[in-house]
XYZ file of C-alpha atoms in Angstrom:
756
model
C 16.803 15.434 -39.274
C 16.109 11.704 -39.090
C 18.892 11.399 -36.498
C 16.676 13.257 -34.014
C 13.959 10.643 -34.389
C 16.480 7.840 -33.988
C 17.503 9.386 -30.668
C 13.829 9.614 -29.732
C 13.379 5.919 -30.543
C 16.347 5.025 -28.348
C 14.917 7.180 -25.564
C 11.513 5.527 -26.003
C 13.144 2.096 -25.773
C 14.805 3.045 -22.481
C 11.558 4.555 -21.240
C 9.758 1.330 -22.232
C 12.099 -0.710 -20.032
C 11.539 1.704 -17.148
C 7.794 1.626 -17.751
C 7.833 -2.163 -17.685
C 9.553 -2.058 -14.305
C 7.182 0.448 -12.689
C 4.193 -1.119 -14.477
C 4.869 -4.617 -13.179
C 5.454 -3.139 -9.713
C 1.991 -1.607 -9.910
C 0.085 -4.506 -11.490
C 1.673 -7.380 -9.564
C -1.169 -6.989 -7.059
C -3.616 -8.200 -9.736
C -2.337 -11.754 -9.772
C -0.363 -12.088 -6.507
C -2.902 -10.737 -4.017
C -4.948 -13.918 -3.493
C -2.056 -16.371 -3.425
C 0.127 -14.285 -1.090
C -2.767 -13.293 1.168
C -3.900 -16.897 1.685
C -0.374 -18.353 1.964
C -1.784 -21.383 0.150
C 1.616 -22.196 -1.303
C 5.158 -20.999 -0.529
C 6.070 -17.567 -1.892
C 8.723 -19.060 -4.143
C 6.139 -21.339 -5.775
C 3.766 -18.405 -6.241
C 6.500 -16.399 -7.940
C 7.438 -19.300 -10.230
C 3.794 -19.837 -11.262
C 3.276 -16.100 -11.838
C 6.517 -15.888 -13.826
C 5.380 -18.755 -16.040
C 2.074 -16.974 -16.614
C 3.815 -13.730 -17.502
C 6.232 -15.474 -19.861
C 3.428 -17.399 -21.568
C 1.279 -14.305 -21.990
C 4.143 -12.207 -23.320
C 5.679 -14.768 -25.665
C 2.501 -15.934 -27.356
C 0.603 -12.688 -27.569
C 0.768 -9.860 -30.029
C -1.036 -7.743 -27.458
C -3.719 -5.167 -28.179
C -1.258 -2.753 -29.753
C -3.915 -1.098 -31.884
C -4.988 0.863 -28.794
C -1.667 2.703 -28.826
C -1.617 3.072 -32.614
C -5.181 4.083 -33.412
C -7.546 3.241 -30.558
C -7.593 6.705 -28.976
C -6.645 9.161 -31.721
C -7.074 9.122 -35.491
C -3.523 8.712 -36.895
C -4.394 10.015 -40.373
C -4.996 13.464 -38.840
C -1.440 13.723 -37.473
C 1.983 13.924 -39.093
C 4.938 11.715 -38.174
C 6.508 14.509 -36.097
C 3.272 15.045 -34.171
C 2.789 11.330 -33.548
C 6.337 11.038 -32.152
C 5.639 13.969 -29.825
C 2.453 12.245 -28.622
C 4.284 8.986 -27.958
C 7.170 10.673 -26.159
C 4.819 12.720 -23.949
C 2.833 9.605 -23.072
C 5.866 7.577 -22.005
C 7.382 10.310 -19.831
C 4.050 11.033 -18.137
C 3.280 7.330 -17.659
C 6.548 6.493 -15.928
C 6.315 9.412 -13.522
C 2.649 8.778 -12.746
C 3.008 5.049 -12.053
C 6.142 5.578 -9.989
C 4.331 8.030 -7.723
C 1.536 5.531 -7.077
C 4.009 2.694 -6.508
C 6.006 4.782 -4.051
C 2.953 5.414 -1.855
C 1.891 1.764 -2.170
C -1.399 2.305 -4.014
C -2.494 0.142 -6.941
C -3.704 2.087 -9.964
C -4.777 1.136 -13.471
C -2.097 1.092 -16.132
C -4.882 0.829 -18.713
C -6.490 4.059 -17.559
C -3.159 5.840 -17.315
C -2.045 4.950 -20.852
C -5.468 5.676 -22.379
C -5.851 9.085 -20.778
C -2.233 9.995 -21.479
C -2.783 9.218 -25.157
C -6.009 11.191 -25.012
C -4.412 14.168 -23.253
C -1.409 14.370 -25.588
C -3.560 13.920 -28.710
C -6.119 16.532 -27.618
C -3.342 19.004 -26.814
C -1.669 18.617 -30.209
C -5.009 18.637 -32.008
C -6.008 21.934 -30.374
C -2.524 23.366 -30.989
C -2.713 22.312 -34.630
C -6.206 23.750 -35.095
C -5.250 27.090 -33.538
C -2.035 27.389 -35.575
C -3.941 26.698 -38.800
C -6.763 29.088 -37.793
C -9.177 26.193 -37.886
C -12.442 25.540 -36.076
C -12.280 23.867 -32.656
C -15.531 22.136 -33.555
C -13.431 19.795 -35.729
C -11.596 18.454 -32.655
C -13.804 15.339 -32.724
C -12.315 14.263 -36.041
C -8.891 13.938 -34.389
C -10.041 11.801 -31.446
C -11.703 8.373 -31.248
C -14.410 9.606 -28.858
C -16.401 6.348 -28.989
C -13.547 4.317 -27.545
C -12.764 6.862 -24.836
C -16.411 6.974 -23.723
C -16.578 3.188 -23.685
C -13.563 2.989 -21.380
C -15.012 5.469 -18.864
C -18.332 3.596 -18.751
C -16.568 0.260 -18.286
C -14.591 1.698 -15.353
C -17.741 2.670 -13.484
C -19.394 -0.633 -14.366
C -16.440 -2.769 -13.302
C -16.085 -1.070 -9.904
C -19.710 -1.657 -8.860
C -20.160 -5.051 -10.521
C -16.910 -6.546 -9.247
C -17.570 -5.594 -5.644
C -21.167 -6.819 -5.721
C -20.478 -10.182 -7.363
C -17.404 -10.786 -5.214
C -19.519 -10.216 -2.090
C -22.410 -12.439 -3.243
C -20.272 -15.401 -4.337
C -18.123 -15.214 -1.198
C -21.180 -15.062 1.068
C -22.724 -18.154 -0.545
C -19.379 -19.984 -0.518
C -18.863 -19.251 3.177
C -22.358 -20.489 4.031
C -21.413 -23.847 2.502
C -17.781 -24.117 3.606
C -17.799 -22.118 6.881
C -14.402 -21.158 8.297
C -13.805 -24.818 9.155
C -13.509 -25.616 5.463
C -11.126 -28.549 5.944
C -14.082 -30.770 6.882
C -16.524 -29.461 4.280
C -14.101 -29.608 1.354
C -14.214 -33.407 1.417
C -17.881 -33.367 0.428
C -18.365 -30.328 -1.793
C -14.764 -29.568 -2.771
C -14.982 -31.413 -6.108
C -18.047 -29.450 -7.259
C -16.567 -26.155 -6.095
C -13.273 -27.053 -7.761
C -15.067 -27.968 -10.981
C -16.878 -24.611 -11.020
C -13.782 -22.588 -10.135
C -11.354 -24.266 -12.543
C -13.981 -24.201 -15.313
C -14.337 -20.460 -14.808
C -10.579 -20.000 -14.883
C -10.210 -22.260 -17.946
C -12.915 -20.308 -19.723
C -11.056 -17.155 -18.757
C -7.856 -18.498 -20.359
C -9.686 -19.488 -23.548
C -11.678 -16.294 -24.006
C -9.280 -13.753 -22.534
C -5.908 -15.380 -23.096
C -6.314 -16.919 -26.526
C -7.909 -13.815 -28.009
C -4.569 -12.371 -29.022
C -2.192 -15.332 -29.211
C -0.456 -15.590 -32.550
C -0.839 -19.363 -33.003
C -4.674 -19.342 -32.767
C -6.339 -18.434 -36.055
C -9.353 -16.154 -36.229
C -11.519 -19.091 -37.356
C -10.550 -21.231 -34.369
C -11.110 -18.373 -31.968
C -14.534 -17.643 -33.478
C -15.419 -21.337 -33.126
C -14.486 -21.175 -29.449
C -16.706 -18.125 -28.982
C -19.635 -19.727 -30.781
C -19.455 -22.895 -28.654
C -18.855 -21.226 -25.295
C -21.640 -23.036 -23.405
C -20.616 -26.416 -24.785
C -17.030 -25.806 -23.681
C -18.224 -24.687 -20.238
C -20.404 -27.803 -19.780
C -17.718 -30.260 -20.861
C -15.076 -28.447 -18.798
C -17.246 -28.572 -15.681
C -17.812 -32.319 -15.974
C -14.131 -33.040 -16.688
C -12.742 -30.762 -13.996
C -15.221 -31.966 -11.371
C -14.298 -35.595 -12.054
C -10.598 -34.808 -12.062
C -10.926 -32.818 -8.832
C -12.650 -35.738 -7.118
C -9.944 -38.108 -8.349
C -7.139 -35.856 -7.130
C -8.784 -35.414 -3.730
C -9.661 -39.078 -3.190
C -6.626 -40.844 -4.619
C -3.754 -38.329 -4.413
C -5.022 -36.365 -1.370
C -4.591 -33.056 -3.227
C -6.016 -29.919 -1.596
C -8.315 -28.732 -4.387
C -8.403 -25.159 -3.056
C -4.635 -24.949 -3.321
C -4.814 -26.198 -6.918
C -7.459 -23.558 -7.757
C -5.220 -20.824 -6.396
C -2.198 -22.018 -8.386
C -4.165 -22.244 -11.654
C -5.889 -18.912 -11.021
C -2.614 -17.145 -10.297
C -1.170 -18.470 -13.564
C -4.280 -17.372 -15.500
C -4.342 -13.823 -14.170
C -0.574 -13.426 -14.640
C -0.948 -14.620 -18.217
C -3.802 -12.177 -18.821
C -1.761 -9.361 -17.341
C 1.131 -9.995 -19.731
C -1.066 -10.702 -22.748
C -3.561 -7.895 -22.306
C -1.749 -5.172 -20.367
C 1.543 -5.421 -22.219
C 0.270 -2.690 -24.530
C 0.212 -0.348 -21.540
C 3.997 -0.582 -21.223
C 5.478 -1.244 -24.677
C 2.546 -0.454 -26.977
C 3.587 3.170 -27.402
C 7.314 2.495 -28.104
C 6.368 -0.259 -30.576
C 3.892 2.107 -32.252
C 6.680 4.712 -32.473
C 9.028 2.141 -34.021
C 6.386 1.126 -36.566
C 5.691 4.789 -37.313
C 9.379 5.298 -38.065
C 9.382 2.275 -40.377
C 6.466 3.744 -42.341
C 8.029 7.209 -42.454
C 11.607 6.180 -43.355
C 10.563 4.766 -46.706
C 8.215 7.604 -47.645
C 10.761 10.175 -48.848
C 8.619 12.942 -47.316
C 9.355 15.379 -44.498
C 8.313 14.571 -40.933
C 5.959 17.580 -40.860
C 4.048 16.565 -43.983
C 3.883 12.764 -43.853
C 0.569 11.703 -42.265
C 0.309 8.461 -40.307
C -2.820 6.859 -41.692
C -0.857 3.634 -42.139
C -0.903 3.071 -38.367
C -4.579 2.175 -38.578
C -3.827 -0.907 -40.698
C -4.793 -4.253 -39.126
C -1.848 -5.934 -40.853
C 0.703 -4.352 -38.509
C 1.897 -6.934 -35.982
C 4.199 -6.397 -32.995
C 7.668 -7.957 -33.570
C 8.139 -11.203 -31.624
C 11.578 -10.256 -30.282
C 10.085 -7.143 -28.652
C 7.569 -9.323 -26.838
C 10.289 -11.787 -25.808
C 12.450 -9.033 -24.341
C 9.440 -7.482 -22.570
C 8.591 -10.845 -21.010
C 12.136 -11.238 -19.656
C 12.116 -7.742 -18.134
C 8.712 -8.322 -16.538
C 9.755 -11.612 -14.930
C 12.978 -10.097 -13.554
C 11.040 -7.142 -12.149
C 8.518 -9.431 -10.495
C 11.312 -11.114 -8.534
C 13.270 -7.992 -7.620
C 10.818 -5.101 -7.147
C 10.298 -4.012 -3.529
C 7.642 -1.532 -4.625
C 5.585 -4.426 -6.025
C 5.491 -5.902 -2.525
C 4.238 -2.615 -1.080
C 1.379 -2.424 -3.593
C 0.465 -6.063 -2.912
C 0.593 -5.344 0.819
C -2.044 -2.605 0.412
C -4.518 -4.980 -1.228
C -3.821 -7.719 1.322
C -4.111 -5.355 4.313
C -7.481 -4.002 3.174
C -8.910 -7.502 2.733
C -7.278 -9.342 5.640
C -9.351 -11.207 8.218
C -9.003 -9.747 11.687
C -7.519 -6.712 13.361
C -4.144 -5.064 13.144
C -2.499 -1.785 12.274
C -4.562 0.059 9.674
C -2.837 1.917 6.868
C -5.620 4.422 6.154
C -7.339 6.963 8.401
C -11.144 7.104 8.592
C -13.013 9.977 6.982
C -16.549 11.376 7.085
C -17.693 9.271 4.121
C -16.372 5.982 5.551
C -17.986 6.745 8.932
C -21.325 7.510 7.263
C -21.268 4.307 5.199
C -20.342 2.117 8.179
C -22.971 3.735 10.400
C -25.607 3.315 7.684
C -24.608 -0.325 7.202
C -24.922 -0.978 10.937
C -28.438 0.478 10.993
C -29.339 -1.510 7.867
C -28.101 -4.696 9.541
C -30.186 -3.980 12.609
C -33.216 -3.456 10.377
C -32.683 -6.739 8.510
C -32.225 -8.663 11.755
C -35.493 -7.202 13.046
C -37.426 -8.992 10.275
C -35.215 -12.087 10.041
C -36.236 -14.975 12.345
C -33.901 -15.493 15.281
C -33.287 -19.136 14.358
C -32.134 -18.134 10.865
C -29.837 -15.475 12.320
C -28.234 -17.978 14.672
C -27.738 -20.506 11.882
C -26.087 -17.942 9.610
C -23.879 -16.648 12.431
C -22.786 -20.209 13.160
C -21.572 -20.599 9.571
C -19.400 -17.510 10.037
C -17.884 -18.587 13.359
C -14.124 -18.414 13.067
C -11.727 -20.862 14.702
C -10.333 -19.675 18.014
C -6.898 -18.132 17.583
C -4.873 -18.082 20.773
C -2.303 -15.712 19.420
C -1.640 -13.815 16.225
C 1.226 -15.447 14.393
C 3.653 -13.407 12.372
C 3.222 -15.594 9.293
C -0.530 -16.146 9.640
C -2.515 -15.847 6.376
C -4.487 -12.660 5.825
C -7.469 -14.782 4.704
C -8.158 -18.429 3.981
C -8.038 -20.445 0.754
C -11.823 -20.325 0.251
C -11.720 -16.554 -0.163
C -8.592 -16.698 -2.312
C -10.307 -19.210 -4.638
C -13.424 -17.022 -4.879
C -11.310 -13.965 -5.689
C -9.592 -15.730 -8.583
C -12.759 -17.400 -9.854
C -14.961 -14.281 -9.853
C -12.225 -12.076 -11.324
C -11.702 -14.618 -14.118
C -15.428 -14.771 -14.926
C -15.856 -10.992 -14.982
C -12.842 -10.344 -17.185
C -13.988 -13.129 -19.542
C -17.454 -11.617 -19.836
C -16.001 -8.153 -20.375
C -13.744 -9.433 -23.131
C -16.534 -11.338 -24.894
C -18.664 -8.160 -24.792
C -15.651 -6.131 -26.017
C -15.621 -4.032 -22.849
C -12.082 -2.855 -21.985
C -12.280 -3.820 -18.302
C -9.211 -3.053 -16.234
C -7.666 -6.084 -14.524
C -6.706 -3.804 -11.634
C -10.272 -2.619 -11.071
C -11.770 -6.087 -11.295
C -9.266 -7.962 -9.113
C -9.104 -5.271 -6.435
C -12.851 -4.729 -6.136
C -13.585 -8.473 -6.131
C -11.106 -8.818 -3.238
C -12.816 -5.979 -1.383
C -16.289 -7.447 -1.991
C -15.280 -10.909 -0.797
C -13.631 -9.503 2.346
C -16.779 -7.489 3.087
C -19.002 -10.575 2.719
C -16.595 -12.613 4.850
C -17.148 -10.203 7.768
C -13.512 -9.146 7.654
C -14.768 -5.583 7.954
C -16.189 -5.734 11.466
C -16.970 -2.862 13.809
C -13.299 -2.730 14.792
C -11.898 -2.224 11.298
C -14.721 -1.308 8.898
C -14.293 2.458 9.057
C -10.585 2.122 8.176
C -11.092 -0.453 5.416
C -13.893 1.533 3.741
C -11.723 4.649 3.874
C -8.888 2.659 2.273
C -11.117 1.420 -0.542
C -12.287 4.949 -1.283
C -8.692 6.147 -1.224
C -7.760 3.558 -3.838
C -10.857 4.234 -5.982
C -10.211 7.957 -5.717
C -6.652 7.284 -6.825
C -7.962 5.541 -9.937
C -10.026 8.529 -10.999
C -7.208 10.844 -10.032
C -5.028 8.762 -12.351
C -7.234 9.662 -15.306
C -7.190 13.389 -14.531
C -3.465 13.610 -13.782
C -2.574 11.398 -16.774
C -4.569 13.595 -19.149
C -3.170 16.890 -17.847
C 0.461 15.774 -17.473
C 0.632 14.232 -20.947
C -1.000 17.323 -22.445
C 1.485 19.658 -20.741
C 4.481 17.550 -21.773
C 3.194 17.335 -25.360
C 2.835 21.106 -25.489
C 6.361 21.625 -24.115
C 7.778 19.231 -26.717
C 5.869 21.032 -29.487
C 7.197 24.471 -28.677
C 10.569 23.509 -27.178
C 11.797 20.927 -29.651
C 15.113 19.229 -28.861
C 15.807 21.421 -25.826
C 12.486 20.442 -24.218
C 13.081 16.797 -25.123
C 16.469 16.658 -23.370
C 15.242 18.738 -20.433
C 12.207 16.532 -19.792
C 14.315 13.368 -19.896
C 16.683 14.857 -17.297
C 13.765 15.911 -15.090
C 12.228 12.427 -15.359
C 15.539 10.780 -14.427
C 16.023 13.064 -11.410
C 12.465 12.480 -10.173
C 12.786 8.703 -10.539
C 16.084 8.727 -8.636
C 14.567 10.877 -5.900
C 11.546 8.575 -5.702
C 13.811 5.538 -5.316
C 15.707 7.224 -2.477
C 12.487 8.171 -0.678
C 11.102 4.658 -1.043
C 14.318 3.134 0.310
C 14.131 5.388 3.357
C 10.484 4.485 3.957
C 11.303 0.789 3.640
C 14.024 1.180 6.265
C 11.617 2.962 8.611
C 9.021 0.238 8.106
C 11.622 -2.393 8.955
C 12.385 -0.580 12.201
C 8.659 -0.479 13.006
C 8.395 -4.229 12.443
C 11.036 -4.777 15.104
C 8.777 -2.978 17.588
C 5.872 -5.393 17.118
C 4.839 -7.730 19.916
C 3.153 -10.550 18.024
C 5.801 -13.206 18.735
C 6.266 -12.642 22.482
C 5.559 -15.680 24.665
C 8.040 -16.040 27.542
C 8.911 -13.672 30.375
C 12.462 -13.473 29.046
C 11.110 -12.293 25.684
C 8.963 -9.701 27.496
C 12.049 -8.313 29.239
C 14.028 -8.146 25.992
C 11.141 -6.696 24.006
C 10.336 -4.099 26.674
C 14.001 -3.081 26.796
C 13.948 -2.577 23.032
C 10.795 -0.432 23.144
C 12.044 1.711 26.024
C 15.412 2.273 24.375
C 13.757 3.268 21.075
C 11.312 5.736 22.618
C 13.881 7.234 24.996
C 16.381 7.714 22.160
C 13.866 9.395 19.847
C 12.437 11.537 22.660
C 15.922 12.688 23.663
C 16.797 13.700 20.107
C 13.444 15.385 19.554
C 13.603 17.417 22.783
C 17.095 18.693 22.019
C 16.192 19.633 18.434
C 13.031 21.489 19.499
C 14.895 23.570 22.086
C 17.520 24.529 19.485
C 14.961 25.245 16.749
C 12.757 27.253 19.107
C 15.695 29.427 20.135
C 16.633 30.079 16.491
C 12.986 30.457 15.314
C 13.502 27.669 12.722
C 9.921 27.136 11.548
C 10.770 24.582 8.829
C 12.804 22.476 11.223
C 10.044 22.640 13.837
C 7.604 21.440 11.206
C 9.945 18.544 10.498
C 9.980 17.831 14.243
C 6.186 17.538 14.113
C 6.467 14.869 11.421
C 8.989 12.953 13.517
C 6.619 13.218 16.469
C 3.750 11.747 14.448
C 5.866 8.718 13.558
C 6.751 8.213 17.235
C 3.081 8.531 18.213
C 2.105 5.985 15.563
C 4.705 3.493 16.777
C 3.507 3.619 20.381
C -0.137 3.576 19.303
C 0.526 0.489 17.177
C 2.047 -1.266 20.180
C -1.054 -0.485 22.234
C -3.209 -1.744 19.386
C -1.539 -5.157 19.645
C -2.152 -5.513 23.390
C -5.066 -7.904 22.774
C -2.877 -10.400 20.946
C -0.038 -9.916 23.416
C -2.222 -10.798 26.400
C -3.732 -13.798 24.595
C -0.257 -15.093 23.793
C 0.628 -15.453 27.500
C -0.514 -18.272 29.754
C -2.498 -17.840 32.984
C 0.664 -17.719 35.079
C 1.751 -14.515 33.350
C -0.959 -12.142 34.581
C 1.641 -9.918 36.241
C 3.553 -9.749 32.975
C 0.426 -8.506 31.230
C -0.081 -5.807 33.859
C 3.562 -4.790 33.583
C 3.366 -4.531 29.804
C 0.192 -2.426 29.953
C 1.707 -0.047 32.504
C 4.947 0.153 30.551
C 3.071 1.216 27.415
C 1.073 3.691 29.494
C 4.305 5.324 30.674
C 5.654 5.396 27.137
C 2.392 7.034 26.085
C 2.825 9.663 28.838
C 6.323 10.411 27.588
C 5.108 10.789 24.017
C 2.269 13.062 25.133
C 4.680 15.294 27.040
C 7.148 15.605 24.177
C 4.130 16.052 21.886
C 2.969 19.098 23.843
C 6.474 20.552 23.736
C 6.829 20.030 19.973
C 3.351 21.217 18.965
C 3.292 24.318 21.131
C 6.800 25.350 20.121
C 5.808 25.033 16.461
C 2.566 26.926 17.027
C 4.381 29.744 18.857
C 6.856 30.304 16.032
C 4.250 29.729 13.309
C 2.041 32.455 14.828
C 5.001 34.865 14.737
C 4.970 35.467 18.486
C 7.979 37.041 20.141
C 10.930 34.779 20.631
C 11.801 33.550 24.107
C 14.269 35.691 25.979
C 17.929 34.764 25.940
C 17.829 33.785 29.618
C 14.826 31.515 28.985
C 16.528 29.771 26.059
C 19.723 29.400 28.109
C 17.794 27.832 30.998
C 15.926 25.476 28.687
C 19.238 24.447 27.109
C 20.681 23.678 30.549
C 17.703 21.389 31.251
C 18.164 19.893 27.795
C 21.788 19.067 28.638
C 20.714 17.418 31.882
C 18.049 15.409 30.071
C 20.520 14.321 27.413
C 22.790 12.908 30.091
C 19.840 11.183 31.801
C 18.342 9.730 28.630
C 21.733 8.591 27.345
C 22.232 6.685 30.602
C 18.776 5.110 30.344
C 19.275 4.158 26.710
C 22.691 2.651 27.441
C 21.227 0.696 30.351
C 18.537 -0.910 28.217
C 20.713 -1.396 25.150
C 23.371 -3.232 27.182
C 20.804 -4.795 29.563
C 22.792 -3.552 32.544
C 19.636 -3.249 34.668
C 21.615 -3.023 37.906
C 22.324 0.637 37.079
C 18.642 1.624 37.294
C 18.811 2.450 41.037
C 21.724 4.806 40.413
C 19.774 6.637 37.708
C 16.694 6.924 39.937
C 18.755 8.762 42.547
C 18.978 11.719 40.139
C 15.193 12.125 40.088
C 14.831 14.661 42.878
C 17.805 16.687 41.688
C 16.239 17.087 38.254
C 12.888 18.042 39.780
C 14.595 20.705 41.899
C 16.285 22.210 38.832
C 12.986 22.496 36.965
C 11.288 23.957 40.070
C 14.053 26.559 40.368
C 13.508 27.593 36.735
C 9.785 27.946 37.372
C 10.529 30.190 40.361
C 12.958 32.266 38.256
C 10.229 32.826 35.673
C 7.817 33.940 38.392
C 10.398 36.491 39.525
C 10.827 37.676 35.909
C 7.097 38.258 35.568
C 7.102 40.421 38.663
C 10.014 42.533 37.381
C 10.750 42.477 33.628
C 8.586 39.944 31.735
C 5.979 41.618 29.493
C 4.866 38.888 27.081
C 1.946 36.671 28.161
C 2.482 34.377 25.145
C 6.112 33.776 26.071
C 5.138 33.108 29.667
C 2.463 30.612 28.656
C 4.870 28.749 26.356
C 7.765 28.779 28.830
C 5.709 27.524 31.768
C 4.178 24.879 29.511
C 7.599 23.649 28.396
C 8.906 23.446 31.967
C 5.835 21.667 33.335
C 5.782 19.161 30.479
C 9.518 18.614 30.984
C 8.742 17.786 34.606
C 6.027 15.359 33.461
C 8.487 13.854 30.991
C 10.987 13.222 33.784
C 8.228 11.781 35.984
C 7.081 9.360 33.263
C 10.701 8.306 32.639
C 11.352 7.634 36.314
C 8.048 5.792 36.746
C 9.026 3.647 33.797
C 12.389 2.827 35.383
C 10.784 1.949 38.722
C 8.210 -0.249 37.001
C 10.845 -2.099 35.015
C 13.152 -2.486 38.035
C 10.413 -4.073 40.149
C 9.293 -6.403 37.355
C 12.855 -7.428 36.529
C 13.614 -8.069 40.192
C 10.594 -10.384 40.474
C 11.645 -12.127 37.246
C 15.154 -12.717 38.637
C 13.796 -14.148 41.882
C 11.522 -16.562 40.030
C 14.368 -17.575 37.745
C 16.731 -18.203 40.683
C 14.144 -20.383 42.442
C 13.547 -22.393 39.290
C 17.267 -22.791 38.526
C 19.219 -22.533 41.805
C 22.955 -22.191 41.581
C 24.638 -25.465 42.662
């Protein structure tokens, strides 16, 4: 029988490695967000510093493994077999849950997930055990550590509100002193700010980091806690003096130093504190097996009260291996970059493509904030308003650079400093604050105070914050339910359920990886469509050719698929066509959203180029709207179970589809190969195509007078033909526009560089 538990331990070890990978992918945002967003130091340096922090935290910390062993449930109330079921259910649920969040690019709390998975699995087995033994459900409280669970929920709510508020206040005050032209101000107040920030981070390392390191005795740690204010005072004086020395003598940018130290501190805290979230359960299972193997009792009778002992320490080699896996994952995980990108996008300074859509709540909050601002300004003297606004004036940016920072080093320093202080306070008060909650909400608060959420972006950013916060609470609910269900299946299914769940988990993880790879490829294609680096007329021609080719190719494929799917009444495929359409609409809309930066990137001699680019995008938009009508109405017709189009109608549509395929293939080839001399030849086909569509419209009129009896079919058919005509018109207008612009460009080029 013990062989089964050995297999479970091996499975838990493999699950622990997987959990480390998905866990680091999720939590990398906690310590990389500020450094990557500010671009204070090269990415390679950031990764090296973060890796050192992770290694230090993992190697010299025994973690808070008691949470997994006895922090949520009372081990003496469960047998060895039941404890192993709890641990197995938790690990399977945790991996699947975190992978889902990573795949959609949302940061969530690994602390909350592991706690509520332990709670869900333990509650499920406790209820199952009580019912089997004909016990009283009122005794459920004796199985669960309700005090700890309540404390965690309260700390979640507290950390969300407190982190945002303090992040906003500290950032607002810091910006009033530094302004956005901080390079000048840092010479005078940089040493004091550096002393405060590095003192806060140092205090964070002492209180948060050294709490669980194995080489610090309890007496030394208690002495540090008792002399906190003395340590803070001495640290402030020393760090302020050192900061002034570094700035004056060695010309060191103190803000950059703050960001490097802060990144190391938060990475160390992540490894030291959150390591339990990934390997705490497998280590607890291993220690449970050690206790059970020497007992001589059966797995169903041996109770696990020994897990509550404070003398149990996590093996050092487990921590060493975990540290290595975490560092490797940090360097290789693409999902980690997506999660970091979400935090950076929501806190970036300035406009751009927004990841989240506005909702009623975000609109209400933004509208209320606008009215509140108007009310405050009514009572605030005009001179004070002007002075404050001057402090928030941003440097003029002629064009949006591809590698521009999302925010400056002042905000990055504030993020790290405030997050360090809050986590230190939470630890000293024994509040299990989540590093994810604190770091994310501090970043959101500082971006709000920095006026990054202006009237152009606020409704999207607020919606994004609520999406992330909602995801956190959803984590708790889903973690509880999923772990409970898996625990129940393992209880009643035994070995069969165990093997089956492992197979299901493996399949889902593989599928998730495939989906993420496809999304990453699509995102890479979208990046190629962006206009932020266009400067010269030659680049405009090349970039416009690329856009036109992309849209024409996707429109051609979409039109052909819709005609086929409409004829065969393929509702699922038409629904898939709608999704493809939405992606195409988003791509063109994103291009139009970057028009401001495109126009600013051109000099005064390129006014005609700006007009051309605007009109080009307008024609692309017309094409997308036409194909959009065709896709949406075809889907709606089939979805409403209306009669199918007649055979003659489908045949006629297919003939137009064939003509369009030939036309669009020619256009795409022309722009792909930049053989723009062929445009006039293509334009000659315009009238012929119009005549064919007009003939089909006349044929349908004749059908109505003789045989046609379906008004729905007639409405759809006429709509498809008319939108096809509009699609051809937009395509031809686009060709004429490009031909004229390219001809002017060639003439200018020939005058500037005449052939000798």
